[in-house]
Coordinates of C-alpha atoms and ligand atoms in Angstrom, one line a residue:
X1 CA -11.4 -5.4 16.6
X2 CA -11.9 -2.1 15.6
X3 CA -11.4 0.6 12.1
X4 CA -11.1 3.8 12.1
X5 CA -11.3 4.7 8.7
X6 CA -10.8 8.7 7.7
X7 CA -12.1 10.5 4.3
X8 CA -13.5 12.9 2.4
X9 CA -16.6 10.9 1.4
X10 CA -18.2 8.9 4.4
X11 CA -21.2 8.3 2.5
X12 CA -19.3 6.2 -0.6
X13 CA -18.8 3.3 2.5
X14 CA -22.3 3.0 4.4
X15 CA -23.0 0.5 2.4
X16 CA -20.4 -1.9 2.2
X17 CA -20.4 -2.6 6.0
X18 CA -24.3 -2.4 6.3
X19 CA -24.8 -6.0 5.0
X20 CA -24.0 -9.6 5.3
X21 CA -21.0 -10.5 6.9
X22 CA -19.7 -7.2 7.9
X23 CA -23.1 -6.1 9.5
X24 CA -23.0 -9.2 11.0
X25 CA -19.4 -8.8 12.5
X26 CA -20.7 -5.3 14.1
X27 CA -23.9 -6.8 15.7
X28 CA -21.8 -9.5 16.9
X29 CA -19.8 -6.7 19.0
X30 CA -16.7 -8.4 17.0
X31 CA -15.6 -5.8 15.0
X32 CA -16.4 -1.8 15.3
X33 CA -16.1 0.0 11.9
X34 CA -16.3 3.9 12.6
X35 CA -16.2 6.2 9.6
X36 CA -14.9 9.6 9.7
X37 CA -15.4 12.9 8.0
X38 CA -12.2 14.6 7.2
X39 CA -13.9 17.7 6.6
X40 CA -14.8 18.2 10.2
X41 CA -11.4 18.2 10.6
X42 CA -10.9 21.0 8.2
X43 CA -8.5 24.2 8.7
X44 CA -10.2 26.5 7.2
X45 CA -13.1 28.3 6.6
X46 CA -14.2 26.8 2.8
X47 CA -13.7 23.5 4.6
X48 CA -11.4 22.1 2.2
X49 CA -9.1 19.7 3.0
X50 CA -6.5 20.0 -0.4
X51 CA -4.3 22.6 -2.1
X52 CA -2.3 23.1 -4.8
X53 CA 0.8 21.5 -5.4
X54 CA 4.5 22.8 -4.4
X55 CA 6.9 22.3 -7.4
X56 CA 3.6 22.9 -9.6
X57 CA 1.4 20.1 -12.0
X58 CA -1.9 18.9 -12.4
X59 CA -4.1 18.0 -9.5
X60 CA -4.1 19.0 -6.1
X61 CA -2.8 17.3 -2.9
X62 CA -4.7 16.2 0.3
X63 CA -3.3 18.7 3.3
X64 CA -1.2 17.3 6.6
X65 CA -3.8 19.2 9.0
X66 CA -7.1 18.0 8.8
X67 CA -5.5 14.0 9.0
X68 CA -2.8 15.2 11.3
X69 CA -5.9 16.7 13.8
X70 CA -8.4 13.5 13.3
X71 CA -5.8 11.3 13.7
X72 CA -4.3 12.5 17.1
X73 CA -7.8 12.8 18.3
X74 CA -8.1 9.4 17.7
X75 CA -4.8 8.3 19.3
X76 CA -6.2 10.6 22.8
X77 CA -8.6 7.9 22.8
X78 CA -6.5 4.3 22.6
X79 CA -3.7 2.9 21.0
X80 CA -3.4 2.0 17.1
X81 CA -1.3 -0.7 16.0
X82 CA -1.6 0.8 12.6
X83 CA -2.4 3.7 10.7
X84 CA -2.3 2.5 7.0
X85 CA -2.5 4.4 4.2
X86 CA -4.6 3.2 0.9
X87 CA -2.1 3.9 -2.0
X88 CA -1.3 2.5 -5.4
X89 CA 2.8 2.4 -4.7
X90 CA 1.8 0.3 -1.1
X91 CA 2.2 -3.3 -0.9
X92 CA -0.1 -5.4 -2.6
X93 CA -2.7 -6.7 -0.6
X94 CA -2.7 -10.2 -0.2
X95 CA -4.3 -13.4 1.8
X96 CA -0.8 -12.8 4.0
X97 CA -1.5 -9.3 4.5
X98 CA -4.9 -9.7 5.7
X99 CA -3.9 -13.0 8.1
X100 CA -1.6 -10.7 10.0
X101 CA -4.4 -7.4 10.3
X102 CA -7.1 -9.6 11.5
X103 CA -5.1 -10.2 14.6
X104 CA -4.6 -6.5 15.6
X105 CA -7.3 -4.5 18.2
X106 CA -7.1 -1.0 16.6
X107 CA -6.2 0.1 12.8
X108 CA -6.9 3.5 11.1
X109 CA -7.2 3.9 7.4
X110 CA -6.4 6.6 5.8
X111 CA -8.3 7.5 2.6
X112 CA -6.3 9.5 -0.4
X113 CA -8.0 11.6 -3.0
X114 CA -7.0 13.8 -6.1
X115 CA -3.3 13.0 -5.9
X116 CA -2.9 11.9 -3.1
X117 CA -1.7 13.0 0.6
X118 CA 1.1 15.3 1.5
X119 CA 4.4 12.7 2.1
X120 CA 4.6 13.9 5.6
X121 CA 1.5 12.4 7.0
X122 CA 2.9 9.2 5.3
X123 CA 6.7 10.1 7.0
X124 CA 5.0 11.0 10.2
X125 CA 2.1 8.6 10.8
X126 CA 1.9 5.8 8.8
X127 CA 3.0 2.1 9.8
X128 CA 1.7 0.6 6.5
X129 CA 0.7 1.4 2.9
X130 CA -1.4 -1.4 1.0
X131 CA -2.3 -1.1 -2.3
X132 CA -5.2 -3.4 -3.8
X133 CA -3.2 -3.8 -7.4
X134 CA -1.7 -2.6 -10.2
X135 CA -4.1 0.7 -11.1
X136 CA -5.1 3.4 -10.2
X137 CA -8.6 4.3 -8.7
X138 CA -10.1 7.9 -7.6
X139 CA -10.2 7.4 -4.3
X140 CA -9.1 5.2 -1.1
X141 CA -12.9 4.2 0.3
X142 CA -13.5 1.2 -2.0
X143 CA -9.8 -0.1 -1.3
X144 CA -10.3 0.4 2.3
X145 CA -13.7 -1.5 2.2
X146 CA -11.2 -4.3 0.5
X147 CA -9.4 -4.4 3.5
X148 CA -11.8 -4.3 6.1
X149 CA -13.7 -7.2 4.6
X150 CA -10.7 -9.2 3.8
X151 CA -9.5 -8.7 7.6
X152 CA -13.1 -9.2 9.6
X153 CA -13.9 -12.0 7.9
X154 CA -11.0 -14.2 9.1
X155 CA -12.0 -13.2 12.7
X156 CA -13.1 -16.2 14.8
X157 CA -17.3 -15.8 15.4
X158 CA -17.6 -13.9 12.0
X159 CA -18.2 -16.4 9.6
X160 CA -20.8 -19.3 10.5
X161 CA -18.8 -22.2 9.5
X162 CA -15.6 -21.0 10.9
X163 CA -13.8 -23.3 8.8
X164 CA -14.6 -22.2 5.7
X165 CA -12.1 -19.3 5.6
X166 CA -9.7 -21.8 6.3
X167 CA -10.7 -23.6 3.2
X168 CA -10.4 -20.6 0.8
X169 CA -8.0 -19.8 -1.7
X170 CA -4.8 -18.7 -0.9
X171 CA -5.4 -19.9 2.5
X172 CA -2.7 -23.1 1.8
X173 CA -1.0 -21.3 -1.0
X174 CA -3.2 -22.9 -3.2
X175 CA -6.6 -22.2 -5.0
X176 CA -9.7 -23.5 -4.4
X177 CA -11.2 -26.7 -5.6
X178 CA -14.2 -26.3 -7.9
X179 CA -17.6 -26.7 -6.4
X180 CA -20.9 -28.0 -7.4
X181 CA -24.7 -27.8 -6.0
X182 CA -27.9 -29.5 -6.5
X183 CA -28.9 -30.5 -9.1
X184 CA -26.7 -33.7 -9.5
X185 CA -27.3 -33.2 -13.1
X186 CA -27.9 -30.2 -15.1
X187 CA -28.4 -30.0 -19.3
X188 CA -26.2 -32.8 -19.6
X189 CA -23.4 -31.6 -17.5
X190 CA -22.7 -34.0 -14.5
X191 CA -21.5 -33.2 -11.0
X192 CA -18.0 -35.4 -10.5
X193 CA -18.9 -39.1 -9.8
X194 CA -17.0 -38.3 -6.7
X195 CA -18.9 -35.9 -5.3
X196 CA -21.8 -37.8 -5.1
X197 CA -19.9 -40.9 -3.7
X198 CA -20.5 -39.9 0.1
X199 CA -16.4 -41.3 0.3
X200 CA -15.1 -38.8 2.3
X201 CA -11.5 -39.6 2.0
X202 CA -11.7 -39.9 -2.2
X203 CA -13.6 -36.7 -1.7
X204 CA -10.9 -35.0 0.2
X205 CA -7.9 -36.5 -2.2
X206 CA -9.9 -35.6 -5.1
X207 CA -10.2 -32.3 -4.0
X208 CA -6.8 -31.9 -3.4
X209 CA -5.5 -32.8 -6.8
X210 CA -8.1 -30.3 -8.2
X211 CA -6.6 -27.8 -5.9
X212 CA -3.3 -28.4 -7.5
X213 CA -4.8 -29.0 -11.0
X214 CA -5.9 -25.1 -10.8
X215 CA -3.2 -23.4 -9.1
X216 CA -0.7 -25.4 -11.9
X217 CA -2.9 -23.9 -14.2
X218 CA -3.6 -20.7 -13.4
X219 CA -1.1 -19.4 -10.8
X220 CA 1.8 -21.6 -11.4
X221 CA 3.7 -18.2 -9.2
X222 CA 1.9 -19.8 -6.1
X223 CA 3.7 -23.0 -6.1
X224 CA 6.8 -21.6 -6.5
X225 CA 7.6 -21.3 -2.5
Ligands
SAH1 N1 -1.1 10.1 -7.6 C1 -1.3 8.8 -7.0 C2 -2.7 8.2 -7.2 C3 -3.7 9.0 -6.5 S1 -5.3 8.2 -6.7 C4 -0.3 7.8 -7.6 O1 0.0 8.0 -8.8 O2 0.2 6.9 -6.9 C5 -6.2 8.9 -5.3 C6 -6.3 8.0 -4.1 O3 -7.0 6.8 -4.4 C7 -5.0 7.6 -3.5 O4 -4.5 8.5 -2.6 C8 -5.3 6.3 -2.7 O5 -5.8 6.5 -1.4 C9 -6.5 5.7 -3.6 N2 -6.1 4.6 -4.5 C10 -6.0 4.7 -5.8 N3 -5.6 3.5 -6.4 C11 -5.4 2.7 -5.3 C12 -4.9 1.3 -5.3 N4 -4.6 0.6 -6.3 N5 -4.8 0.8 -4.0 C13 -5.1 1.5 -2.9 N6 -5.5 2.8 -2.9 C14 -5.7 3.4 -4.1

């Protein structure tokens, strides 16, 4: 699988793909993570990529011509499946969301700054806006990191135990069980007798009412499909 993510500020994401399980998804040869300066794309000679606003206000607004140009050069190369756009009014990432990307080949992000991109890149290229919730950040690179991780993650060969995305919240609609590590006993505070009892099926029924326990608790929304 492979990102194309485009911005004003390559340097803000070298290093959330340069460790752990992302790094390890590259030198796997699973996923390909290219980063791209916007500014080489740049119209003019002060090699900005914004201008002001039509209609007036505050803040200025990312032009159609630098993405328009990166993006087509990327599409001479090989077929996208998706161009999304990071955005606060996109659709709420979720575990849903993420299931879906991780079985796409290509995807190109598109990073927003200031106030955001001219509409007509959104009309006239993008397939997709995700937001990553309800607020407002400065930029599009640490929501695009979101995704990527999110999405490379779930592909089969990244993760060791390939199970254990399987396992995670969200994954059945529900959220995760709690878990424990040595030691068995800690100031007083015991690991679940259950834990310790080596009964896998108690385990696995106890977990599963835990599961339900929390999600009740905590994101009674969940249960409500
Ligand atoms: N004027 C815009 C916000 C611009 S914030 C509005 O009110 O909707 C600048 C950039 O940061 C956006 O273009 C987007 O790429 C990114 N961004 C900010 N918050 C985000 C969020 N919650 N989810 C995804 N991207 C976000």
């Amino acid at each position: 699988m492979r990102f194309d993510i485009i911005t004003v500020l390559p340097s803000l994401l070298e290093s959330p793909f340069a460790h752990s399980i992302l790094q390890r998804a590259q030198k796997k040869g699973i996923a390909e993570i290219h980063v791209h300066n916007l500014r080489e794309y740049a119209v003019n000679k002060h090699k900005s990529v914004d201008d002001y606003p039509y209609g007036g206000g505050s803040g200025m607004v990312m032009q159609i011509e630098p993405f328009a140009q990166c993006i087509e050069k990327l599409q001479s190369e090989r077929t996208y499946d998706e161009i999304i756009y990071m955005t606060p009014d996109g659709v709420t990432l979720n575990q849903e969301m993420a299931n879906d990307l991780s079985t796409k080949e290509n995807i190109i992000i598109l990073c927003g700054h200031y106030k955001g991109i001219d509409q007509r890149i959104r009309d006239v290229f993008v397939t997709r806006e995700i937001s990553i919730g309800d607020y407002v950040l400065s930029g599009g690179e640490l929501p695009a990191a979101i995704v990527v991780d999110a999405v490379v993650r779930l592909i089969p060969g990244v993760l060791s135990d390939e199970t254990s995305a399987l396992s995670d919240s969200f994954q059945d609609g529900l959220l995760d069980a709690p878990i424990y590590t040595r030691p068995a006993e800690w100031r007083g505070h015991r690991v679940p007798d259950v834990l310790l009892s080596g009964n896998e099926a108690k385990i696995n029924e106890w977990r599963d009412e835990e599961q339900l326990k929390r999600t009740k608790d905590r994101r009674p929304d969940l249960l409500k499909d």
